[in-house]
Every structure is written in structure tokens, then in C-alpha cells.
mmCIF file with all atom_site columns, C-alpha atoms in Angstrom:
data_model
loop_
_atom_site.group_PDB
_atom_site.id
_atom_site.type_symbol
_atom_site.label_atom_id
_atom_site.label_alt_id
_atom_site.label_comp_id
_atom_site.label_asym_id
_atom_site.label_entity_id
_atom_site.label_seq_id
_atom_site.pdbx_PDB_ins_code
_atom_site.Cartn_x
_atom_site.Cartn_y
_atom_site.Cartn_z
_atom_site.occupancy
_atom_site.B_iso_or_equiv
_atom_site.pdbx_formal_charge
_atom_site.auth_seq_id
_atom_site.auth_comp_id
_atom_site.auth_asym_id
_atom_site.auth_atom_id
_atom_site.pdbx_PDB_model_num
ATOM 1   C CA . MET V 1 1   ? 91.367  68.155 66.818 1.00 0.00 ? 1   MET V CA 1
ATOM 2   C CA . MET V 1 2   ? 94.146  65.783 67.795 1.00 0.00 ? 2   MET V CA 1
ATOM 3   C CA . THR V 1 3   ? 97.182  65.581 65.535 1.00 0.00 ? 3   THR V CA 1
ATOM 4   C CA . VAL V 1 4   ? 99.400  62.623 64.692 1.00 0.00 ? 4   VAL V CA 1
ATOM 5   C CA . ASP V 1 5   ? 102.137 64.219 66.832 1.00 0.00 ? 5   ASP V CA 1
ATOM 6   C CA . ASP V 1 6   ? 99.847  64.392 69.877 1.00 0.00 ? 6   ASP V CA 1
ATOM 7   C CA . ALA V 1 7   ? 98.441  60.854 69.804 1.00 0.00 ? 7   ALA V CA 1
ATOM 8   C CA . ARG V 1 8   ? 99.587  58.502 72.575 1.00 0.00 ? 8   ARG V CA 1
ATOM 9   C CA . ILE V 1 9   ? 98.842  54.865 71.785 1.00 0.00 ? 9   ILE V CA 1
ATOM 10  C CA . LEU V 1 10  ? 99.413  51.777 73.923 1.00 0.00 ? 10  LEU V CA 1
ATOM 11  C CA . VAL V 1 11  ? 99.886  48.408 72.204 1.00 0.00 ? 11  VAL V CA 1
ATOM 12  C CA . ILE V 1 12  ? 99.149  45.343 74.354 1.00 0.00 ? 12  ILE V CA 1
ATOM 13  C CA . ASP V 1 13  ? 100.007 41.938 72.913 1.00 0.00 ? 13  ASP V CA 1
ATOM 14  C CA . ASP V 1 14  ? 101.774 38.916 74.369 1.00 0.00 ? 14  ASP V CA 1
ATOM 15  C CA . GLU V 1 15  ? 103.506 38.195 71.065 1.00 0.00 ? 15  GLU V CA 1
ATOM 16  C CA . ASP V 1 16  ? 106.610 40.344 70.684 1.00 0.00 ? 16  ASP V CA 1
ATOM 17  C CA . PHE V 1 17  ? 106.509 39.918 66.899 1.00 0.00 ? 17  PHE V CA 1
ATOM 18  C CA . VAL V 1 18  ? 102.930 41.259 66.685 1.00 0.00 ? 18  VAL V CA 1
ATOM 19  C CA . ARG V 1 19  ? 103.747 44.231 68.927 1.00 0.00 ? 19  ARG V CA 1
ATOM 20  C CA . LYS V 1 20  ? 106.712 45.124 66.708 1.00 0.00 ? 20  LYS V CA 1
ATOM 21  C CA . ILE V 1 21  ? 104.552 45.002 63.567 1.00 0.00 ? 21  ILE V CA 1
ATOM 22  C CA . ILE V 1 22  ? 101.877 47.242 65.126 1.00 0.00 ? 22  ILE V CA 1
ATOM 23  C CA . VAL V 1 23  ? 104.539 49.703 66.332 1.00 0.00 ? 23  VAL V CA 1
ATOM 24  C CA . GLN V 1 24  ? 106.015 49.756 62.807 1.00 0.00 ? 24  GLN V CA 1
ATOM 25  C CA . ILE V 1 25  ? 102.569 50.418 61.324 1.00 0.00 ? 25  ILE V CA 1
ATOM 26  C CA . LEU V 1 26  ? 102.011 53.268 63.792 1.00 0.00 ? 26  LEU V CA 1
ATOM 27  C CA . GLY V 1 27  ? 105.444 54.663 62.894 1.00 0.00 ? 27  GLY V CA 1
ATOM 28  C CA . ARG V 1 28  ? 104.563 54.579 59.194 1.00 0.00 ? 28  ARG V CA 1
ATOM 29  C CA . LEU V 1 29  ? 101.481 56.614 60.065 1.00 0.00 ? 29  LEU V CA 1
ATOM 30  C CA . GLY V 1 30  ? 103.670 59.170 61.851 1.00 0.00 ? 30  GLY V CA 1
ATOM 31  C CA . ILE V 1 31  ? 102.665 58.183 65.395 1.00 0.00 ? 31  ILE V CA 1
ATOM 32  C CA . ARG V 1 32  ? 105.748 58.287 67.628 1.00 0.00 ? 32  ARG V CA 1
ATOM 33  C CA . LYS V 1 33  ? 104.273 58.260 71.148 1.00 0.00 ? 33  LYS V CA 1
ATOM 34  C CA . VAL V 1 34  ? 103.768 54.508 71.364 1.00 0.00 ? 34  VAL V CA 1
ATOM 35  C CA . SER V 1 35  ? 104.018 52.448 74.538 1.00 0.00 ? 35  SER V CA 1
ATOM 36  C CA . GLN V 1 36  ? 104.029 48.661 74.689 1.00 0.00 ? 36  GLN V CA 1
ATOM 37  C CA . ALA V 1 37  ? 102.825 46.051 77.169 1.00 0.00 ? 37  ALA V CA 1
ATOM 38  C CA . GLU V 1 38  ? 103.261 42.293 76.975 1.00 0.00 ? 38  GLU V CA 1
ATOM 39  C CA . ASP V 1 39  ? 99.998  41.268 78.675 1.00 0.00 ? 39  ASP V CA 1
ATOM 40  C CA . GLY V 1 40  ? 96.870  42.682 80.248 1.00 0.00 ? 40  GLY V CA 1
ATOM 41  C CA . ALA V 1 41  ? 98.412  43.125 83.695 1.00 0.00 ? 41  ALA V CA 1
ATOM 42  C CA . ASP V 1 42  ? 101.366 45.059 82.268 1.00 0.00 ? 42  ASP V CA 1
ATOM 43  C CA . GLY V 1 43  ? 98.848  46.941 80.114 1.00 0.00 ? 43  GLY V CA 1
ATOM 44  C CA . LEU V 1 44  ? 96.862  48.039 83.176 1.00 0.00 ? 44  LEU V CA 1
ATOM 45  C CA . LYS V 1 45  ? 99.990  49.468 84.799 1.00 0.00 ? 45  LYS V CA 1
ATOM 46  C CA . LYS V 1 46  ? 101.049 51.248 81.603 1.00 0.00 ? 46  LYS V CA 1
ATOM 47  C CA . THR V 1 47  ? 97.532  52.627 81.024 1.00 0.00 ? 47  THR V CA 1
ATOM 48  C CA . LEU V 1 48  ? 97.557  54.275 84.442 1.00 0.00 ? 48  LEU V CA 1
ATOM 49  C CA . ILE V 1 49  ? 101.037 55.742 83.863 1.00 0.00 ? 49  ILE V CA 1
ATOM 50  C CA . VAL V 1 50  ? 100.880 56.731 80.178 1.00 0.00 ? 50  VAL V CA 1
ATOM 51  C CA . LYS V 1 51  ? 97.168  57.667 79.999 1.00 0.00 ? 51  LYS V CA 1
ATOM 52  C CA . PRO V 1 52  ? 97.013  56.758 76.304 1.00 0.00 ? 52  PRO V CA 1
ATOM 53  C CA . HIS V 1 53  ? 94.517  58.332 73.939 1.00 0.00 ? 53  HIS V CA 1
ATOM 54  C CA . MET V 1 54  ? 93.847  54.859 72.519 1.00 0.00 ? 54  MET V CA 1
ATOM 55  C CA . VAL V 1 55  ? 94.768  51.231 73.215 1.00 0.00 ? 55  VAL V CA 1
ATOM 56  C CA . LEU V 1 56  ? 95.264  48.449 70.670 1.00 0.00 ? 56  LEU V CA 1
ATOM 57  C CA . CYS V 1 57  ? 94.849  45.225 72.641 1.00 0.00 ? 57  CYS V CA 1
ATOM 58  C CA . ASP V 1 58  ? 95.049  41.499 71.908 1.00 0.00 ? 58  ASP V CA 1
ATOM 59  C CA . ILE V 1 59  ? 92.283  39.360 73.429 1.00 0.00 ? 59  ILE V CA 1
ATOM 60  C CA . HIS V 1 60  ? 94.032  36.029 74.033 1.00 0.00 ? 60  HIS V CA 1
ATOM 61  C CA . MET V 1 61  ? 96.791  36.602 76.616 1.00 0.00 ? 61  MET V CA 1
ATOM 62  C CA . GLU V 1 62  ? 97.904  35.063 79.876 1.00 0.00 ? 62  GLU V CA 1
ATOM 63  C CA . PRO V 1 63  ? 97.637  35.681 82.782 1.00 0.00 ? 63  PRO V CA 1
ATOM 64  C CA . LEU V 1 64  ? 95.275  38.639 82.170 1.00 0.00 ? 64  LEU V CA 1
ATOM 65  C CA . ASP V 1 65  ? 93.456  38.555 78.837 1.00 0.00 ? 65  ASP V CA 1
ATOM 66  C CA . GLY V 1 66  ? 92.057  41.436 76.813 1.00 0.00 ? 66  GLY V CA 1
ATOM 67  C CA . MET V 1 67  ? 88.479  40.980 78.064 1.00 0.00 ? 67  MET V CA 1
ATOM 68  C CA . LYS V 1 68  ? 89.574  41.229 81.690 1.00 0.00 ? 68  LYS V CA 1
ATOM 69  C CA . TYR V 1 69  ? 91.800  44.221 80.830 1.00 0.00 ? 69  TYR V CA 1
ATOM 70  C CA . LEU V 1 70  ? 88.833  45.947 79.136 1.00 0.00 ? 70  LEU V CA 1
ATOM 71  C CA . SER V 1 71  ? 86.404  45.247 81.989 1.00 0.00 ? 71  SER V CA 1
ATOM 72  C CA . THR V 1 72  ? 88.964  46.455 84.559 1.00 0.00 ? 72  THR V CA 1
ATOM 73  C CA . ILE V 1 73  ? 89.622  49.706 82.674 1.00 0.00 ? 73  ILE V CA 1
ATOM 74  C CA . ARG V 1 74  ? 85.888  50.355 82.199 1.00 0.00 ? 74  ARG V CA 1
ATOM 75  C CA . SER V 1 75  ? 85.245  49.866 85.932 1.00 0.00 ? 75  SER V CA 1
ATOM 76  C CA . LEU V 1 76  ? 87.929  52.317 87.116 1.00 0.00 ? 76  LEU V CA 1
ATOM 77  C CA . ASN V 1 77  ? 86.851  55.248 89.237 1.00 0.00 ? 77  ASN V CA 1
ATOM 78  C CA . GLN V 1 78  ? 88.889  57.580 87.001 1.00 0.00 ? 78  GLN V CA 1
ATOM 79  C CA . PRO V 1 79  ? 86.568  58.626 84.153 1.00 0.00 ? 79  PRO V CA 1
ATOM 80  C CA . GLU V 1 80  ? 89.328  59.928 81.880 1.00 0.00 ? 80  GLU V CA 1
ATOM 81  C CA . ILE V 1 81  ? 90.985  56.486 81.934 1.00 0.00 ? 81  ILE V CA 1
ATOM 82  C CA . ALA V 1 82  ? 87.765  54.436 82.097 1.00 0.00 ? 82  ALA V CA 1
ATOM 83  C CA . ARG V 1 83  ? 86.641  56.053 78.822 1.00 0.00 ? 83  ARG V CA 1
ATOM 84  C CA . THR V 1 84  ? 89.914  55.320 76.973 1.00 0.00 ? 84  THR V CA 1
ATOM 85  C CA . PRO V 1 85  ? 89.108  53.956 73.505 1.00 0.00 ? 85  PRO V CA 1
ATOM 86  C CA . ILE V 1 86  ? 90.176  50.300 73.327 1.00 0.00 ? 86  ILE V CA 1
ATOM 87  C CA . ILE V 1 87  ? 90.379  48.489 70.004 1.00 0.00 ? 87  ILE V CA 1
ATOM 88  C CA . PHE V 1 88  ? 90.723  44.711 70.117 1.00 0.00 ? 88  PHE V CA 1
ATOM 89  C CA . LEU V 1 89  ? 93.229  42.986 67.852 1.00 0.00 ? 89  LEU V CA 1
ATOM 90  C CA . THR V 1 90  ? 92.361  39.348 67.467 1.00 0.00 ? 90  THR V CA 1
ATOM 91  C CA . SER V 1 91  ? 92.647  36.361 65.219 1.00 0.00 ? 91  SER V CA 1
ATOM 92  C CA . ALA V 1 92  ? 89.326  35.078 66.590 1.00 0.00 ? 92  ALA V CA 1
ATOM 93  C CA . ALA V 1 93  ? 86.333  37.146 65.576 1.00 0.00 ? 93  ALA V CA 1
ATOM 94  C CA . GLY V 1 94  ? 83.785  34.687 66.958 1.00 0.00 ? 94  GLY V CA 1
ATOM 95  C CA . ARG V 1 95  ? 80.296  36.026 67.616 1.00 0.00 ? 95  ARG V CA 1
ATOM 96  C CA . GLU V 1 96  ? 80.422  35.256 71.339 1.00 0.00 ? 96  GLU V CA 1
ATOM 97  C CA . LYS V 1 97  ? 83.629  37.288 71.799 1.00 0.00 ? 97  LYS V CA 1
ATOM 98  C CA . VAL V 1 98  ? 82.286  40.197 69.762 1.00 0.00 ? 98  VAL V CA 1
ATOM 99  C CA . VAL V 1 99  ? 79.043  40.292 71.782 1.00 0.00 ? 99  VAL V CA 1
ATOM 100 C CA . ARG V 1 100 ? 80.940  40.137 75.092 1.00 0.00 ? 100 ARG V CA 1
ATOM 101 C CA . ALA V 1 101 ? 83.350  42.877 73.978 1.00 0.00 ? 101 ALA V CA 1
ATOM 102 C CA . LYS V 1 102 ? 80.436  45.110 72.953 1.00 0.00 ? 102 LYS V CA 1
ATOM 103 C CA . GLU V 1 103 ? 78.809  44.569 76.362 1.00 0.00 ? 103 GLU V CA 1
ATOM 104 C CA . LEU V 1 104 ? 82.061  45.872 77.889 1.00 0.00 ? 104 LEU V CA 1
ATOM 105 C CA . ASN V 1 105 ? 82.023  48.919 75.582 1.00 0.00 ? 105 ASN V CA 1
ATOM 106 C CA . VAL V 1 106 ? 84.943  47.991 73.361 1.00 0.00 ? 106 VAL V CA 1
ATOM 107 C CA . SER V 1 107 ? 85.634  50.803 70.897 1.00 0.00 ? 107 SER V CA 1
ATOM 108 C CA . GLY V 1 108 ? 86.348  48.596 67.911 1.00 0.00 ? 108 GLY V CA 1
ATOM 109 C CA . TYR V 1 109 ? 87.671  45.350 66.528 1.00 0.00 ? 109 TYR V CA 1
ATOM 110 C CA . MET V 1 110 ? 90.428  44.496 64.063 1.00 0.00 ? 110 MET V CA 1
ATOM 111 C CA . VAL V 1 111 ? 91.104  40.962 62.875 1.00 0.00 ? 111 VAL V CA 1
ATOM 112 C CA . LYS V 1 112 ? 94.782  39.998 62.547 1.00 0.00 ? 112 LYS V CA 1
ATOM 113 C CA . PRO V 1 113 ? 96.735  40.384 60.416 1.00 0.00 ? 113 PRO V CA 1
ATOM 114 C CA . VAL V 1 114 ? 95.986  44.100 60.274 1.00 0.00 ? 114 VAL V CA 1
ATOM 115 C CA . SER V 1 115 ? 97.032  46.450 57.510 1.00 0.00 ? 115 SER V CA 1
ATOM 116 C CA . VAL V 1 116 ? 98.293  50.023 57.690 1.00 0.00 ? 116 VAL V CA 1
ATOM 117 C CA . ASN V 1 117 ? 94.957  51.096 56.249 1.00 0.00 ? 117 ASN V CA 1
ATOM 118 C CA . ASP V 1 118 ? 92.968  49.159 58.918 1.00 0.00 ? 118 ASP V CA 1
ATOM 119 C CA . VAL V 1 119 ? 94.907  50.859 61.715 1.00 0.00 ? 119 VAL V CA 1
ATOM 120 C CA . LYS V 1 120 ? 94.676  54.272 60.048 1.00 0.00 ? 120 LYS V CA 1
ATOM 121 C CA . LYS V 1 121 ? 90.878  53.959 59.691 1.00 0.00 ? 121 LYS V CA 1
ATOM 122 C CA . GLN V 1 122 ? 90.420  52.982 63.347 1.00 0.00 ? 122 GLN V CA 1
ATOM 123 C CA . ILE V 1 123 ? 92.615  55.818 64.631 1.00 0.00 ? 123 ILE V CA 1
ATOM 124 C CA . ASN V 1 124 ? 90.787  58.296 62.426 1.00 0.00 ? 124 ASN V CA 1
ATOM 125 C CA . ARG V 1 125 ? 87.375  56.951 63.473 1.00 0.00 ? 125 ARG V CA 1
ATOM 126 C CA . VAL V 1 126 ? 88.132  56.811 67.199 1.00 0.00 ? 126 VAL V CA 1
ATOM 127 C CA . LEU V 1 127 ? 90.422  59.815 67.702 1.00 0.00 ? 127 LEU V CA 1
ATOM 128 C CA . GLY V 1 128 ? 89.521  61.964 64.718 1.00 0.00 ? 128 GLY V CA 1
ATOM 129 C CA . VAL V 1 129 ? 93.192  62.211 63.727 1.00 0.00 ? 129 VAL V CA 1
ATOM 130 C CA . GLU V 1 130 ? 93.739  63.484 60.213 1.00 0.00 ? 130 GLU V CA 1
ATOM 131 C CA . PHE V 1 131 ? 96.729  61.925 58.496 1.00 0.00 ? 131 PHE V CA 1
ATOM 132 C CA . PRO V 1 132 ? 98.951  63.848 56.086 1.00 0.00 ? 132 PRO V CA 1
#
């Protein structure tokens, strides 16, 4: 079982303020191995370098949005990266987006603003991390 100390999480969001809040939430949960990316393109590079256990990703970003990031990751010829759990963070939980994300095998969805408890539940569900 993965521990809080082991978990590597990548946060991708084009809003600096949102990234900082998510990083603070992860810190409150005891997760210290957190990487950040400011858009999907930066996120792709960081995913290949960091090989995170989980990604928290915004949907609406320029130039590469979360949907394109997700579809690119899922199509990689590197199974360990292609299977990385990706949780979307979004302010728009429209049915069309949810359906499209599910088609691309998104691992979960959180609607902004997220709480410590929301993030904790997703990490526990996806990675099986037990929190102290």
C-alpha cells in the first residue's frame, strides 16, 4: 500500500492561485512530493519527467487544455504513464464534458472550489493512501 510519504502528485492548472491552494491542501494532508505545471503542455513534459502517481488537472487551459492532455497521456506507448490516474478539477461540470472525460478514461472529477476532504477522498479512492 502506498503511503502519504511515497505519493507523487502533479497539479496542472493555468491559475497560479488555484495551484497554490491545491498544493496547500496536499501539504495539509502530508503530501510533500508535489510538482506543478501551468498548462497542459507543461503538464505533459512534467508527467514524463516526474512520473506522478496521480494528476490533478484543470480542464479549461490554453494552449493545451485538460481534455487534450488526458487524451495524449492515454495514447502514450508507455503503459505505466498512460495509466496514470488523472482527476479533473473544473468549475464546469457540464454533462457533455463529463461524458467526454469518461470516454477518455478520466479517473475522477472534482468541482472547484475543492475542500481538503474532497482531495483526501479522491487520493484515498484512486491511490489507496491511508491518511493518519
